[in-house]
mmCIF file of C-alpha atoms in Angstrom:
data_model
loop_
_atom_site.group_PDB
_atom_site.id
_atom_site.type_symbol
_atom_site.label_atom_id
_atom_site.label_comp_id
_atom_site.label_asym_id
_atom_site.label_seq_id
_atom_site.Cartn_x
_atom_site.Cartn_y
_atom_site.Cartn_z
ATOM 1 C CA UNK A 9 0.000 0.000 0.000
ATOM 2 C CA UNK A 10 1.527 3.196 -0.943
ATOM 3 C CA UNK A 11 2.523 5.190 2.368
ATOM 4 C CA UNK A 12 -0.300 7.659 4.355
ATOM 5 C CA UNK A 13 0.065 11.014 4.737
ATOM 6 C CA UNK A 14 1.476 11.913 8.345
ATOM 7 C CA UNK A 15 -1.805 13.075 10.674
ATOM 8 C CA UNK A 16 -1.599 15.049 14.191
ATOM 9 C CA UNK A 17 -3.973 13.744 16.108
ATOM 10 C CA UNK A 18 -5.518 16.837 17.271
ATOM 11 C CA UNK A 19 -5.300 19.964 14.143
ATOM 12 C CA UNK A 20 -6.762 23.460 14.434
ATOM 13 C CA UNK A 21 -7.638 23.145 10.640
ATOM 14 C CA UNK A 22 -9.409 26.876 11.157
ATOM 15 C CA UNK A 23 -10.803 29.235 14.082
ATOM 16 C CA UNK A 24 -13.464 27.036 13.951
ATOM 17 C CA UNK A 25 -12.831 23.886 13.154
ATOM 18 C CA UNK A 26 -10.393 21.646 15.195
ATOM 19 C CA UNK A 27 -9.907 17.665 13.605
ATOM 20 C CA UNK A 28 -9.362 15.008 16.454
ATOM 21 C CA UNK A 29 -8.471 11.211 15.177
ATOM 22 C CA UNK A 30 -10.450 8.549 16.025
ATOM 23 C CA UNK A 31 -7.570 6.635 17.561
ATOM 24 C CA UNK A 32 -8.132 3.714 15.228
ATOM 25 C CA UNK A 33 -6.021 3.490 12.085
ATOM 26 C CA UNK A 34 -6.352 0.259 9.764
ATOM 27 C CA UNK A 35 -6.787 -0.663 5.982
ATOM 28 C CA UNK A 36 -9.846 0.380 5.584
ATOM 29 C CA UNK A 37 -9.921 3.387 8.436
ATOM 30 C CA UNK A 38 -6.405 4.665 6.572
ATOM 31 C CA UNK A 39 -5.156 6.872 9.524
ATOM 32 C CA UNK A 40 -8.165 6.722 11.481
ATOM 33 C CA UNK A 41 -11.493 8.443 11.895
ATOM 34 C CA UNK A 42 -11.827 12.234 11.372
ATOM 35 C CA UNK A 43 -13.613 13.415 13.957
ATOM 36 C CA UNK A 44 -14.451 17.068 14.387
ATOM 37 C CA UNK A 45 -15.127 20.071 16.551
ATOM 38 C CA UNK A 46 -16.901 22.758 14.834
ATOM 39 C CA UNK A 47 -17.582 26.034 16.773
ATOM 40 C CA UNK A 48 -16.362 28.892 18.344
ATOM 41 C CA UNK A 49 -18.020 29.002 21.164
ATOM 42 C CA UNK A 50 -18.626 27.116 24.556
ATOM 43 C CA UNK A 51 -20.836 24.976 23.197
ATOM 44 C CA UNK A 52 -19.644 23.104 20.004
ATOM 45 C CA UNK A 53 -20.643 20.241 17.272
ATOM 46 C CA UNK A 54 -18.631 17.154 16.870
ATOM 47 C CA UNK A 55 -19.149 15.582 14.037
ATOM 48 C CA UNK A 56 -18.730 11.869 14.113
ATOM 49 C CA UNK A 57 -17.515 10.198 17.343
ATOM 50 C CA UNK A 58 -14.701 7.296 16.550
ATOM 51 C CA UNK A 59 -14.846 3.570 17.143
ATOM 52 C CA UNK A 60 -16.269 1.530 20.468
ATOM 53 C CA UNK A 61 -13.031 -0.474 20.307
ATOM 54 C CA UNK A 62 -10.710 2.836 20.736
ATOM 55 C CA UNK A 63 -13.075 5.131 22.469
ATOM 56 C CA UNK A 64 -11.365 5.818 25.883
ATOM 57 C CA UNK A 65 -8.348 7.091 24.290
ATOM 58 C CA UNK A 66 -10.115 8.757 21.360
ATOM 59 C CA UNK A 67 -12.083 10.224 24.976
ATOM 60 C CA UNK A 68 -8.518 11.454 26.334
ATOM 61 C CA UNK A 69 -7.695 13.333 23.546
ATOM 62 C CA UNK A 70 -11.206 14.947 23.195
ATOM 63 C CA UNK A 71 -11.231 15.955 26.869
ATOM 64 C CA UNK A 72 -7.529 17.848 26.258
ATOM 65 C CA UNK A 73 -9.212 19.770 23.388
ATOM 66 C CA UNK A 74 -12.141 21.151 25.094
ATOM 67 C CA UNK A 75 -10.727 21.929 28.254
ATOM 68 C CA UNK A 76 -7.695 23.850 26.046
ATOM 69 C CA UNK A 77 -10.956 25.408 24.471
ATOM 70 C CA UNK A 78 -13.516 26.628 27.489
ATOM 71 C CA UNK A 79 -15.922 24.219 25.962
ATOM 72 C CA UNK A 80 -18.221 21.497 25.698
ATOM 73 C CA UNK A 81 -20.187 19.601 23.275
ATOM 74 C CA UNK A 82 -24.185 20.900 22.405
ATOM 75 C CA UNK A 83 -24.636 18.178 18.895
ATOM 76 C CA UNK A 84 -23.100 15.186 17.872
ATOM 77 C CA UNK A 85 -23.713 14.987 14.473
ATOM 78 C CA UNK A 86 -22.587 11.163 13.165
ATOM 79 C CA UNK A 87 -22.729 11.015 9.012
ATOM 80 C CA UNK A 88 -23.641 7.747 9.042
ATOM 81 C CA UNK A 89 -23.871 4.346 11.420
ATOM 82 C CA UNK A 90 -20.616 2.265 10.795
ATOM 83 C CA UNK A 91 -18.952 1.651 13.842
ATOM 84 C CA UNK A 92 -15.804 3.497 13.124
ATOM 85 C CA UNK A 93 -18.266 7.016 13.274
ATOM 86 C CA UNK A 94 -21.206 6.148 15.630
ATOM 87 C CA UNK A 95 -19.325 3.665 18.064
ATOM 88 C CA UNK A 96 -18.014 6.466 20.768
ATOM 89 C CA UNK A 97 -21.308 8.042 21.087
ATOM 90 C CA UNK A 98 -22.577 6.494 24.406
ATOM 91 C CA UNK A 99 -18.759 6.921 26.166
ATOM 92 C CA UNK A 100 -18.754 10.557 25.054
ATOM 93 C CA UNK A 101 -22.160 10.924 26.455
ATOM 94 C CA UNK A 102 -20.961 9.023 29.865
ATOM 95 C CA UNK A 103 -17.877 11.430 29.820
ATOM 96 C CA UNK A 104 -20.210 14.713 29.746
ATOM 97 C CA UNK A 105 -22.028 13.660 32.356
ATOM 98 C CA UNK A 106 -19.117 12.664 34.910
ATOM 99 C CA UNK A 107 -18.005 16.275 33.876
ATOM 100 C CA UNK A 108 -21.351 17.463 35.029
ATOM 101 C CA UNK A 109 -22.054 18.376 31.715
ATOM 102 C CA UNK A 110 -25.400 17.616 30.006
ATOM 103 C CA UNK A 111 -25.804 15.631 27.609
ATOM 104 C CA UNK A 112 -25.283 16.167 23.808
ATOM 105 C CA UNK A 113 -28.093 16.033 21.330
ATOM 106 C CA UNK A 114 -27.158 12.975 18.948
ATOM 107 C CA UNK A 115 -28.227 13.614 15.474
ATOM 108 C CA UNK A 116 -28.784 10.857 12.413
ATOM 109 C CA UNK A 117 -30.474 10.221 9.215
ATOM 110 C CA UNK A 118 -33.228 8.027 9.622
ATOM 111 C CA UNK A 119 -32.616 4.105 9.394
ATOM 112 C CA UNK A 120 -33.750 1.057 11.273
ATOM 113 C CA UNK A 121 -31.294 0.391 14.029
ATOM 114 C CA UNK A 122 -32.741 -2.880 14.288
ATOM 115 C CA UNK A 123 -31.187 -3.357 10.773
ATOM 116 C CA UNK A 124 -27.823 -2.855 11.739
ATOM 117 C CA UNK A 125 -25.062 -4.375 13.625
ATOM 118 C CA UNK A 126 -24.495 -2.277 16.795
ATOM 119 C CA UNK A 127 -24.859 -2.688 20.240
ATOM 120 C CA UNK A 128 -27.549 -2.613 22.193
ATOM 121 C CA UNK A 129 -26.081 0.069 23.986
ATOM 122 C CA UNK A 130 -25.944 2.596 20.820
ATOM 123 C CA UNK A 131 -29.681 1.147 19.941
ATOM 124 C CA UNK A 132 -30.743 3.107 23.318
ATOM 125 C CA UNK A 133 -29.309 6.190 23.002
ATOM 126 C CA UNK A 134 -31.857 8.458 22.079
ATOM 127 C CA UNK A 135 -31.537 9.229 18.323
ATOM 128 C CA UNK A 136 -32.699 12.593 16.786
ATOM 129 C CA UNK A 137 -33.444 12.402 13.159
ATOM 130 C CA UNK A 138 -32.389 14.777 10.475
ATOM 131 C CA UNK A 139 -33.982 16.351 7.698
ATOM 132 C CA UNK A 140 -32.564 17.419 4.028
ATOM 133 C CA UNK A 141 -31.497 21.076 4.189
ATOM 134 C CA UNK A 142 -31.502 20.845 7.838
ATOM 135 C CA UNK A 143 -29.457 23.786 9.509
ATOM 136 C CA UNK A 144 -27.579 22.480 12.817
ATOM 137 C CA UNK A 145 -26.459 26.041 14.418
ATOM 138 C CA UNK A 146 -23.827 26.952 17.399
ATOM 139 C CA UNK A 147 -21.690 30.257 17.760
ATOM 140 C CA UNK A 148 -19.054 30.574 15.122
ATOM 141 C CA UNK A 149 -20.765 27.193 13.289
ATOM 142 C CA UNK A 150 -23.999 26.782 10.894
ATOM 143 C CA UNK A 151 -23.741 23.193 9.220
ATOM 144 C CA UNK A 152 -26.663 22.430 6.854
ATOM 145 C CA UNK A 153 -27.464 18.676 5.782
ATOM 146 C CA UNK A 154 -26.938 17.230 2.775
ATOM 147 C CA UNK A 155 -28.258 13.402 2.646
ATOM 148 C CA UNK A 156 -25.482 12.221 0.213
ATOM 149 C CA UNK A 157 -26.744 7.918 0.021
ATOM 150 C CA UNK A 158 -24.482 5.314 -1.317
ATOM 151 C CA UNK A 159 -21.724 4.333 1.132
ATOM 152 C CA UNK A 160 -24.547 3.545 3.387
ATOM 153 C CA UNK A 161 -28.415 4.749 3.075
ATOM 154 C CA UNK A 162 -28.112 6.961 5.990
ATOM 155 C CA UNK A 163 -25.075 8.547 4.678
ATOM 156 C CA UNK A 164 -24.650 12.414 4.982
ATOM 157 C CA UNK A 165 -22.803 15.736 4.435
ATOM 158 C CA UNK A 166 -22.588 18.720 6.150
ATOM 159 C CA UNK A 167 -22.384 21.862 4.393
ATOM 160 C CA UNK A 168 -21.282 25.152 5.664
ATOM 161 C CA UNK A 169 -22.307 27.782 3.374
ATOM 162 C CA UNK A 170 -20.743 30.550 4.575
ATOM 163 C CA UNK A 171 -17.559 29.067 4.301
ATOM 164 C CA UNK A 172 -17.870 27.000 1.284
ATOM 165 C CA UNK A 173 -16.178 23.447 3.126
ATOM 166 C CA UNK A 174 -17.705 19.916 2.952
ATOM 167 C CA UNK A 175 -17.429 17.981 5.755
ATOM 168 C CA UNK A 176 -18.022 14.596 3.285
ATOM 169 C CA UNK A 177 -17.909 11.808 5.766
ATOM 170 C CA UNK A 178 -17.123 8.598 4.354
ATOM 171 C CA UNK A 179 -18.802 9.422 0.636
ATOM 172 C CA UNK A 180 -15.533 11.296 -0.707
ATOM 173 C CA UNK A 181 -12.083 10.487 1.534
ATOM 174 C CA UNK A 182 -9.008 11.793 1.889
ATOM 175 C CA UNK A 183 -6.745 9.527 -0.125
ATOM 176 C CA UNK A 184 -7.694 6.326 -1.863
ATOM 177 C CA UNK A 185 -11.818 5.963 -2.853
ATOM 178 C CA UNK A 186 -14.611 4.829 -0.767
ATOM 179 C CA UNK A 187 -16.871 1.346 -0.640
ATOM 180 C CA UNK A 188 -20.857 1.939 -1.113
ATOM 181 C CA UNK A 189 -23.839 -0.208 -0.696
ATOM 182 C CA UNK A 190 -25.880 0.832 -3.723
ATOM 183 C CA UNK A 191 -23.168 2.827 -6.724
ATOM 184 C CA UNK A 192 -26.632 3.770 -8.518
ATOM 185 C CA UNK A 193 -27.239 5.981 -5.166
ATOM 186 C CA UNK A 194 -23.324 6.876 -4.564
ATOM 187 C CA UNK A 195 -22.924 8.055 -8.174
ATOM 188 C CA UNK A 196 -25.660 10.219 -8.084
ATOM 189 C CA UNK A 197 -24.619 11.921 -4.808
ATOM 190 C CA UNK A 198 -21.238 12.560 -6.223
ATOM 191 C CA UNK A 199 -22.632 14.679 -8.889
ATOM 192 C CA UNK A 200 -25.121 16.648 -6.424
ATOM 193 C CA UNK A 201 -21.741 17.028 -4.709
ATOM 194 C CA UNK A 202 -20.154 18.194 -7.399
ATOM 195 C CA UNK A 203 -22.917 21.093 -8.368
ATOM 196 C CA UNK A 204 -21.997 22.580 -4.681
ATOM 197 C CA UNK A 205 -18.602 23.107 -5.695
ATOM 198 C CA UNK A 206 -17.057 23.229 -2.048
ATOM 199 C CA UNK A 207 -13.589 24.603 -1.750
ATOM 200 C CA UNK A 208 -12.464 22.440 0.821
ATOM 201 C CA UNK A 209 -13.279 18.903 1.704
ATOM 202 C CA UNK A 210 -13.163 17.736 5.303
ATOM 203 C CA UNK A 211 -13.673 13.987 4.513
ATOM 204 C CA UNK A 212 -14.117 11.345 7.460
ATOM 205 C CA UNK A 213 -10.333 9.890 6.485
ATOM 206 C CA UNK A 214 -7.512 11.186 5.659
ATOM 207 C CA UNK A 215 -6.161 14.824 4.883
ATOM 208 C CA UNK A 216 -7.540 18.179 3.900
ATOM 209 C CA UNK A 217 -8.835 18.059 0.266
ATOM 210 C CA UNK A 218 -7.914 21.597 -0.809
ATOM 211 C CA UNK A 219 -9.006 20.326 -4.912
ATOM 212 C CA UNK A 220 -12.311 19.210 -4.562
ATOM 213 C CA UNK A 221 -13.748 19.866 -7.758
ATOM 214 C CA UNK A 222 -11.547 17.453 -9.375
ATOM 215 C CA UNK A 223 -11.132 15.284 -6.838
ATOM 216 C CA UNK A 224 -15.042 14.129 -7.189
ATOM 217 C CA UNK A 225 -14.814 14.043 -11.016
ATOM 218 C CA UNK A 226 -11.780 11.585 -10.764
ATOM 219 C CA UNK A 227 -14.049 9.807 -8.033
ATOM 220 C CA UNK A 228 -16.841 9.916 -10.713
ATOM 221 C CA UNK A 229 -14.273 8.919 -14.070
ATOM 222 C CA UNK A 230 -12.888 6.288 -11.358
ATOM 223 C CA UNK A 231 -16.112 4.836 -11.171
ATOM 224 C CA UNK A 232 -16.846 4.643 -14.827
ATOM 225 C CA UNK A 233 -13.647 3.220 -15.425
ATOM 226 C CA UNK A 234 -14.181 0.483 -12.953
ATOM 227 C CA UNK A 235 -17.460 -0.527 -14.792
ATOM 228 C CA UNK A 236 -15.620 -0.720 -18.072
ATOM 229 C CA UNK A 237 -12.593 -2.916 -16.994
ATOM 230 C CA UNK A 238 -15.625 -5.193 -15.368
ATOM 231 C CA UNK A 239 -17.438 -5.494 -18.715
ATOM 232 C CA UNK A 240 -13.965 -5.850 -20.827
ATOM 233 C CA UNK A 241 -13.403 -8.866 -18.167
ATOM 234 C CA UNK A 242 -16.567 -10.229 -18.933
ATOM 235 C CA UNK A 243 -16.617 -9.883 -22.609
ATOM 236 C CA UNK A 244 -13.014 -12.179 -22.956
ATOM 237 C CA UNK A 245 -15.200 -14.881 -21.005
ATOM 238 C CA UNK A 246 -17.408 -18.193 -22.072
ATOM 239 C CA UNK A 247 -18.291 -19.102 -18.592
ATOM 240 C CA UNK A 248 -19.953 -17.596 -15.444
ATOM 241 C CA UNK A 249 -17.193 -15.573 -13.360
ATOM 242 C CA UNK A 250 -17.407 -14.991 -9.474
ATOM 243 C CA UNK A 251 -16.814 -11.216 -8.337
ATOM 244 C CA UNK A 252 -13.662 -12.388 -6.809
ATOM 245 C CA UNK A 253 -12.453 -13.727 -10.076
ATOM 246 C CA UNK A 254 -13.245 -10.256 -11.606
ATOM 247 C CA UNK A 255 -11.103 -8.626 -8.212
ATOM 248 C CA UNK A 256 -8.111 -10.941 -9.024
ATOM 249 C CA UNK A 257 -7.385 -9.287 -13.055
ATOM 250 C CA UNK A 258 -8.966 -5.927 -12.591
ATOM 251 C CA UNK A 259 -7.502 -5.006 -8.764
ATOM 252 C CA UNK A 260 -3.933 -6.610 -9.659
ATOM 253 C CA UNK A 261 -2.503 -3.865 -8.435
ATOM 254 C CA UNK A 262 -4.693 -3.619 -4.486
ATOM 255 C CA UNK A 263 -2.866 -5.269 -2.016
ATOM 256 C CA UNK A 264 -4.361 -9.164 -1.708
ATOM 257 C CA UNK A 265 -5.988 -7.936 1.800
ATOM 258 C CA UNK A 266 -8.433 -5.095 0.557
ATOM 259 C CA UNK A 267 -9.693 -7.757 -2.238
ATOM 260 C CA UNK A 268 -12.876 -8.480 -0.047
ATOM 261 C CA UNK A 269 -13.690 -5.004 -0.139
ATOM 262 C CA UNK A 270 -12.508 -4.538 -3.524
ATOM 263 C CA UNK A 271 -15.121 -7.687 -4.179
ATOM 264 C CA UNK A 272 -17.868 -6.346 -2.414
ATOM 265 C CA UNK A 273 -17.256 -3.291 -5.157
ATOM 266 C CA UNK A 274 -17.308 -5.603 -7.965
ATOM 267 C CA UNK A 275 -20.535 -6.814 -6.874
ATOM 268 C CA UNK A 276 -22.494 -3.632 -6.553
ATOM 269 C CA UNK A 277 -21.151 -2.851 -9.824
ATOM 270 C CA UNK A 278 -22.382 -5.691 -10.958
ATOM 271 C CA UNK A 279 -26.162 -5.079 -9.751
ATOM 272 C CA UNK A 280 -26.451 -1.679 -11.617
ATOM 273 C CA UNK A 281 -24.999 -3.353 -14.851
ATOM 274 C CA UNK A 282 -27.457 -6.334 -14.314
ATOM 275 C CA UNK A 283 -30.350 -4.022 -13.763
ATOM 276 C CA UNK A 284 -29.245 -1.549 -17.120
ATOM 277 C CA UNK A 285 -29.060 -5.164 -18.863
ATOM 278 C CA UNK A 286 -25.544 -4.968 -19.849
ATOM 279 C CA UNK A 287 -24.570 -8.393 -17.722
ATOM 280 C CA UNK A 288 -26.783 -11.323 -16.054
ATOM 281 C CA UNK A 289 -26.002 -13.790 -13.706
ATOM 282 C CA UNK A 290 -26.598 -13.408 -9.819
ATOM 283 C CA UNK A 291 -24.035 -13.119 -7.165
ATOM 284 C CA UNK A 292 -20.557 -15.583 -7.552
ATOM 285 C CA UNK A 293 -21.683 -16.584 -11.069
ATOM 286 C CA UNK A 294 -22.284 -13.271 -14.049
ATOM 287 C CA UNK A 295 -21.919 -13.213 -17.657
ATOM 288 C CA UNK A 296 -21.817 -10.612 -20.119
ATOM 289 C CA UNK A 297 -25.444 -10.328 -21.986
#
């Protein structure tokens, strides 16, 4: 894998934004989660909260930042429900309230957490749902949602206007390209992106984008590109090919263990091909039509 860019752990990217990492690198986390305090105020936003497994120290570093800043924590905002985002919630929440603080008002799109793997603690925190367009407000901070589906249904941006920065979450990263559930979904969210022309990307991993306009078109040609080295693959073959198959000649170049993910892309690929009629076949076994 080629090398990550260097990260503090805790950046002042502006007067009012400071980026905290989740404390939880990996292959698929790169350096970790972006977390983020947005305000200027005593009372801030943090959007997106780290992972379960890394929360206490992920809490350590948080607790240094708003005692440096006079402040506490009025919204958590969390883009979307994988673990490595929503899984600090409830030990942030038990933090503010040993600090005789009250509680933070936890903020999602609407989806089933009955649906989704996490904990029965996280399924009884009380979630507050979200609405497109919806403006989230503290002092120095107004962050407006932008339901962005495709990495997962819930999936989110935040927008602030004023400024003209994306806070993109997991749909648009730092370095490398993200994993979706549904690419019909992701694509189009990518081009609403686009349209808002934001001059700087806070994604969930990874550094700064400071050339977001092109970094979503090569996010959008990356896409397209995929779909035609996928149909090239299929067209040289007589039989039924698995999605792994596919992974092993078009992802030579991906180390061996981000194949599953890279497979799990192949597939979903797959599904919007199968539905424009271009291939057939279900999963592990697809053709070319």
């Amino acid at each position: 894998m080629t090398s990550l860019t260097v990260i503090p752990l805790i950046s002042k990217l502006s007067n009012n934004v400071i980026r905290i990492l989740g404390c939880n690198p990996g292959p698929m986390t790169l350096q970790g989660t972006n977390t983020y305090l947005v305000g200027s105020g005593s009372r801030r936003i943090l959007i997106d909260t780290g992972d379960v497994d890394t929360a206490p120290k992920y809490v350590e570093l948080l607790s240094k930042v708003l005692d440096d800043e006079g402040a506490t924590i009025e919204h958590m905002l969390i883009t979307h429900w994988h673990h490595d985002h929503i899984g600090g919630v409830s030990v942030i929440q038990n933090f503010l309230n040993l600090k005789k603080q009250n509680s933070a008002t936890v903020w999602k799109l609407p989806r089933s957490l009955r649906d989704i793997d996490i904990t029965d603690e996280e399924k009884s925190i009380e979630w507050n749902s979200l609405d497109c367009n919806q403006l989230i407000e503290v002092e120095g901070a107004k962050l407006q949602i932008k339901p962005t589906p495709g990495h997962t249904t819930d999936h989110y941006c935040l927008y602030m206007q004023e400024e003209n920065i994306l806070f993109s979450g997991d749909c648009i990263l730092g370095e490398g390209t993200a994993v979706f559930e549904d690419l019909h979904d992701y694509m189009i969210s990518l081009k609403n992106i686009l349209k808002i022309a934001p001059t700087l990307i806070y994604p969930g991993h990874g550094p700064v984008i400071t050339d977001p306009v092109s970094r979503i078109q090569y996010y959008i040609q990356h896409r397209q590109q995929r779909e035609e080295e996928i149909l090239k693959c299929l067209q040289k073959k007589t039989e039924p090919i698995s999605e792994m198959e596919i992974v092993q000649i078009v992802y030579k170049t991906t180390p061996e263990d981000l194949w599953p993910a890279a497979s799990i892309n192949v597939n979903h690929h797959l599904e919007k091909l199968n539905k424009e009629g271009k291939v057939k076949g279900q999963k592990g076994s697809w053709l070319i039509n």
